[in-house]
mmCIF file of C-alpha atoms and ligand atoms in Angstrom:
data_model
loop_
_atom_site.group_PDB
_atom_site.id
_atom_site.type_symbol
_atom_site.label_atom_id
_atom_site.label_comp_id
_atom_site.label_asym_id
_atom_site.label_seq_id
_atom_site.Cartn_x
_atom_site.Cartn_y
_atom_site.Cartn_z
ATOM 1 C CA MET A 666 -25.712 -4.436 71.195
ATOM 2 C CA LYS A 667 -23.082 -4.791 68.532
ATOM 3 C CA GLN A 668 -21.460 -8.165 68.099
ATOM 4 C CA LEU A 669 -18.774 -9.810 66.037
ATOM 5 C CA ILE A 670 -20.287 -11.977 63.347
ATOM 6 C CA GLU A 671 -18.843 -14.013 60.517
ATOM 7 C CA LEU A 672 -20.350 -13.636 57.087
ATOM 8 C CA ASN A 673 -19.583 -15.966 54.190
ATOM 9 C CA ILE A 674 -19.553 -13.715 51.158
ATOM 10 C CA ASN A 675 -18.506 -15.049 47.772
ATOM 11 C CA GLY A 676 -16.824 -17.984 49.483
ATOM 12 C CA ILE A 677 -14.737 -15.807 51.804
ATOM 13 C CA ALA A 678 -15.306 -15.539 55.555
ATOM 14 C CA TYR A 679 -15.468 -11.951 56.811
ATOM 15 C CA ASP A 680 -15.546 -10.985 60.490
ATOM 16 C CA VAL A 681 -17.601 -7.845 60.951
ATOM 17 C CA VAL A 682 -19.039 -5.969 63.881
ATOM 18 C CA ALA A 683 -22.767 -5.515 63.387
ATOM 19 C CA GLY A 684 -25.652 -4.321 65.470
ATOM 20 C CA PRO A 685 -29.100 -5.904 65.535
ATOM 21 C CA GLU A 686 -30.484 -3.283 63.163
ATOM 22 C CA ASP A 687 -27.637 -3.208 60.673
ATOM 23 C CA LEU A 688 -28.812 -4.044 57.177
ATOM 24 C CA LEU A 689 -26.898 -6.346 54.889
ATOM 25 C CA ILE A 690 -26.648 -3.665 52.191
ATOM 26 C CA ASP A 691 -24.865 -1.296 54.582
ATOM 27 C CA VAL A 692 -22.594 -3.985 55.987
ATOM 28 C CA LEU A 693 -21.606 -5.118 52.498
ATOM 29 C CA ARG A 694 -20.848 -1.629 51.274
ATOM 30 C CA GLN A 695 -19.507 0.104 54.352
ATOM 31 C CA LYS A 696 -17.925 -2.605 56.484
ATOM 32 C CA VAL A 697 -16.828 -5.229 53.984
ATOM 33 C CA GLY A 698 -16.048 -2.781 51.181
ATOM 34 C CA LEU A 699 -18.027 -4.625 48.525
ATOM 35 C CA THR A 700 -19.683 -1.684 46.843
ATOM 36 C CA GLY A 701 -20.908 -3.548 43.773
ATOM 37 C CA THR A 702 -24.282 -4.069 45.406
ATOM 38 C CA LYS A 703 -26.196 -0.816 45.005
ATOM 39 C CA LYS A 704 -28.785 0.810 47.183
ATOM 40 C CA GLY A 705 -31.715 2.285 45.317
ATOM 41 C CA CYS A 706 -35.017 2.809 47.069
ATOM 42 C CA GLY A 707 -33.925 1.290 50.372
ATOM 43 C CA GLN A 708 -37.418 -0.048 50.961
ATOM 44 C CA GLY A 709 -37.806 -3.203 48.909
ATOM 45 C CA ASP A 710 -39.298 -1.730 45.746
ATOM 46 C CA CYS A 711 -36.548 -1.590 43.113
ATOM 47 C CA GLY A 712 -34.453 -4.765 43.307
ATOM 48 C CA THR A 713 -31.232 -2.814 42.878
ATOM 49 C CA CYS A 714 -29.775 -4.348 46.048
ATOM 50 C CA THR A 715 -30.443 -7.965 45.010
ATOM 51 C CA VAL A 716 -27.963 -10.578 46.223
ATOM 52 C CA LEU A 717 -28.285 -14.327 46.550
ATOM 53 C CA ILE A 718 -28.490 -15.924 49.973
ATOM 54 C CA GLU A 719 -28.296 -19.703 49.919
ATOM 55 C CA ASP A 720 -28.848 -19.466 46.144
ATOM 56 C CA ARG A 721 -32.112 -17.574 46.527
ATOM 57 C CA ARG A 722 -32.495 -13.933 45.663
ATOM 58 C CA ALA A 723 -32.772 -11.549 48.568
ATOM 59 C CA LEU A 724 -33.058 -7.807 48.956
ATOM 60 C CA ALA A 725 -30.072 -6.650 50.942
ATOM 61 C CA CYS A 726 -31.924 -3.474 51.968
ATOM 62 C CA LEU A 727 -34.505 -5.530 53.827
ATOM 63 C CA THR A 728 -32.171 -8.177 55.245
ATOM 64 C CA LEU A 729 -30.547 -7.925 58.642
ATOM 65 C CA ALA A 730 -26.853 -8.722 58.520
ATOM 66 C CA ILE A 731 -26.997 -10.831 61.680
ATOM 67 C CA ALA A 732 -29.656 -13.008 60.059
ATOM 68 C CA CYS A 733 -27.068 -14.014 57.446
ATOM 69 C CA ARG A 734 -24.703 -15.756 59.820
ATOM 70 C CA GLY A 735 -23.951 -19.257 58.606
ATOM 71 C CA LYS A 736 -25.466 -18.624 55.193
ATOM 72 C CA ARG A 737 -23.789 -18.322 51.804
ATOM 73 C CA ILE A 738 -24.061 -14.845 50.355
ATOM 74 C CA LEU A 739 -23.267 -14.195 46.712
ATOM 75 C CA THR A 740 -22.823 -10.647 45.449
ATOM 76 C CA ILE A 741 -21.949 -9.285 42.029
ATOM 77 C CA GLU A 742 -18.255 -9.411 42.961
ATOM 78 C CA GLY A 743 -18.544 -13.185 43.237
ATOM 79 C CA MET A 744 -19.870 -13.686 39.727
ATOM 80 C CA GLU A 745 -16.550 -13.373 37.959
ATOM 81 C CA VAL A 746 -14.996 -16.701 37.027
ATOM 82 C CA ASP A 747 -11.195 -16.962 36.817
ATOM 83 C CA GLY A 748 -10.880 -13.257 36.194
ATOM 84 C CA LYS A 749 -13.454 -13.262 33.396
ATOM 85 C CA LEU A 750 -16.928 -11.887 33.390
ATOM 86 C CA HIS A 751 -19.604 -14.455 34.043
ATOM 87 C CA PRO A 752 -21.580 -15.300 30.871
ATOM 88 C CA ILE A 753 -24.556 -13.378 32.226
ATOM 89 C CA GLN A 754 -22.399 -10.301 32.757
ATOM 90 C CA GLN A 755 -20.858 -10.701 29.312
ATOM 91 C CA ALA A 756 -24.294 -10.948 27.719
ATOM 92 C CA PHE A 757 -25.286 -7.672 29.379
ATOM 93 C CA VAL A 758 -22.178 -6.041 27.929
ATOM 94 C CA ASP A 759 -22.653 -7.543 24.474
ATOM 95 C CA HIS A 760 -26.291 -6.450 24.288
ATOM 96 C CA GLY A 761 -25.684 -2.956 25.576
ATOM 97 C CA ALA A 762 -28.028 -3.773 28.446
ATOM 98 C CA ILE A 763 -26.259 -1.224 30.614
ATOM 99 C CA GLN A 764 -26.954 2.476 30.506
ATOM 100 C CA CYS A 765 -26.077 4.236 33.749
ATOM 101 C CA GLY A 766 -25.396 0.779 35.158
ATOM 102 C CA TYR A 767 -26.881 1.428 38.560
ATOM 103 C CA CYS A 768 -29.467 -1.353 38.313
ATOM 104 C CA THR A 769 -27.094 -3.768 36.590
ATOM 105 C CA PRO A 770 -25.666 -5.678 39.585
ATOM 106 C CA GLY A 771 -29.147 -6.424 40.865
ATOM 107 C CA MET A 772 -30.311 -7.369 37.372
ATOM 108 C CA VAL A 773 -27.411 -9.779 36.945
ATOM 109 C CA MET A 774 -28.053 -11.415 40.317
ATOM 110 C CA SER A 775 -31.745 -11.832 39.557
ATOM 111 C CA ALA A 776 -30.880 -13.287 36.154
ATOM 112 C CA LYS A 777 -28.562 -15.760 37.816
ATOM 113 C CA ALA A 778 -31.262 -16.882 40.239
ATOM 114 C CA LEU A 779 -33.724 -17.163 37.371
ATOM 115 C CA LEU A 780 -31.411 -19.196 35.130
ATOM 116 C CA ASP A 781 -30.314 -21.447 37.982
ATOM 117 C CA GLU A 782 -33.955 -22.313 38.574
ATOM 118 C CA ASN A 783 -34.920 -22.436 34.915
ATOM 119 C CA PRO A 784 -32.020 -22.682 32.424
ATOM 120 C CA SER A 785 -34.293 -22.313 29.377
ATOM 121 C CA PRO A 786 -36.926 -19.780 30.314
ATOM 122 C CA ALA A 787 -39.598 -18.634 27.896
ATOM 123 C CA LEU A 788 -39.778 -14.915 27.196
ATOM 124 C CA SER A 789 -42.742 -14.580 29.545
ATOM 125 C CA GLU A 790 -40.807 -16.375 32.259
ATOM 126 C CA ILE A 791 -37.847 -14.033 31.825
ATOM 127 C CA LYS A 792 -40.121 -11.010 32.065
ATOM 128 C CA ARG A 793 -41.774 -12.397 35.173
ATOM 129 C CA GLY A 794 -38.456 -13.453 36.700
ATOM 130 C CA MET A 795 -36.945 -10.009 36.189
ATOM 131 C CA SER A 796 -40.050 -8.070 37.146
ATOM 132 C CA GLY A 797 -38.764 -7.254 40.624
ATOM 133 C CA ASN A 798 -35.864 -5.252 39.205
ATOM 134 C CA LEU A 799 -36.498 -1.710 38.045
ATOM 135 C CA CYS A 800 -34.298 0.156 35.581
ATOM 136 C CA ARG A 801 -34.623 3.893 35.803
ATOM 137 C CA CYS A 802 -33.005 4.203 32.391
ATOM 138 C CA THR A 803 -35.809 1.941 31.069
ATOM 139 C CA GLY A 804 -33.513 -0.289 29.028
ATOM 140 C CA TYR A 805 -35.738 -3.294 29.512
ATOM 141 C CA VAL A 806 -35.693 -4.621 25.929
ATOM 142 C CA LYS A 807 -31.921 -5.012 25.924
ATOM 143 C CA ILE A 808 -31.927 -6.438 29.429
ATOM 144 C CA ILE A 809 -34.436 -9.124 28.437
ATOM 145 C CA GLU A 810 -32.384 -9.853 25.292
ATOM 146 C CA ALA A 811 -29.259 -10.222 27.422
ATOM 147 C CA VAL A 812 -30.917 -12.701 29.746
ATOM 148 C CA ARG A 813 -32.162 -14.722 26.757
ATOM 149 C CA GLU A 814 -28.695 -14.702 25.278
ATOM 150 C CA ALA A 815 -27.134 -15.720 28.577
ATOM 151 C CA ALA A 816 -29.499 -18.670 28.820
ATOM 152 C CA GLY A 817 -28.184 -19.874 25.477
ATOM 153 C CA ARG A 818 -24.560 -19.447 26.499
ATOM 154 C CA LEU A 819 -24.732 -21.379 29.727
ATOM 155 C CA PRO A 820 -23.761 -25.019 29.341
ATOM 156 C CA ASP A 821 -26.478 -27.400 30.457
ATOM 157 C CA GLY A 822 -26.405 -29.124 33.781
ATOM 158 C CA ALA A 823 -24.432 -26.805 36.036
ATOM 159 C CA PRO A 824 -25.549 -23.912 38.207
ATOM 160 C CA ALA A 825 -24.990 -20.582 36.486
ATOM 161 C CA GLY A 826 -22.730 -19.361 39.250
ATOM 162 C CA GLU A 827 -20.243 -22.137 38.732
ATOM 163 C CA ARG A 828 -19.674 -21.816 35.031
ATOM 164 C CA GLY A 829 -17.061 -19.906 33.138
ATOM 165 C CA ALA A 830 -17.407 -18.195 29.785
HETATM 166 S S1 FES B 597 -32.627 -0.782 47.394
HETATM 167 FE FE1 FES B 597 -33.378 -2.700 48.011
HETATM 168 S S2 FES B 597 -35.192 -2.967 46.846
HETATM 169 FE FE2 FES B 597 -34.538 -0.955 46.351
HETATM 170 S S1 FES B 598 -29.135 1.149 33.482
HETATM 171 FE FE1 FES B 598 -29.607 2.952 34.608
HETATM 172 S S2 FES B 598 -30.994 2.275 36.114
HETATM 173 FE FE2 FES B 598 -30.800 0.605 34.784
#
C-alpha cells in the first residue's frame, strides 16, 4: 500500500508517496525530480546510482525508499557549496575525468565517502575505494587522478561535504 513518507534529501524535507517496493533511485528521479543520480545496471553492479545515506555510500537501485525515512540522504545535487562546484567535482572537471558523464555523479559520491573516511588515501586505497564504480568510457586514469587531486584540495579536519572550494 502506498503511503506518504518524508525524505530528507540534501538537507531538505520532501513529502512523497511511495509504495513498499519503490526504489530510492526511482523516487529520487521521478517523484522528487532530482535526476542527477543515474540508473545504470539497476542491479547493484555498476555504482552509477551511488548516493550517501547517513554519510555512507549506498546504491539507490537496491535501496527501498521507505527504508530511508528519518535518514539523511545526500545526492550529487547536494554537493555544490554556495553555488560553486564542490572541490571533488571541480577536480573531475579540471582533470577531464568526465567523458559521457553518465558515471560521474556516482563517482563523485563514492569519492566523497572515500575522502571523508580517509582524507589522504594512498593510490591503492583510492583504487580500492572507487572499485565499485564502473565507467563505460573507461576513463579510470583521469578519475583516479581527480580523486588524488581532490584529496589535496580539501582542507584538513572537516568532512568533504561541508567544505567549499
Ligand atoms: S544502477 Fe545501481 S549499481 Fe548499477
Ligand atoms: S564517463 Fe562515460 S561512463 Fe564514465
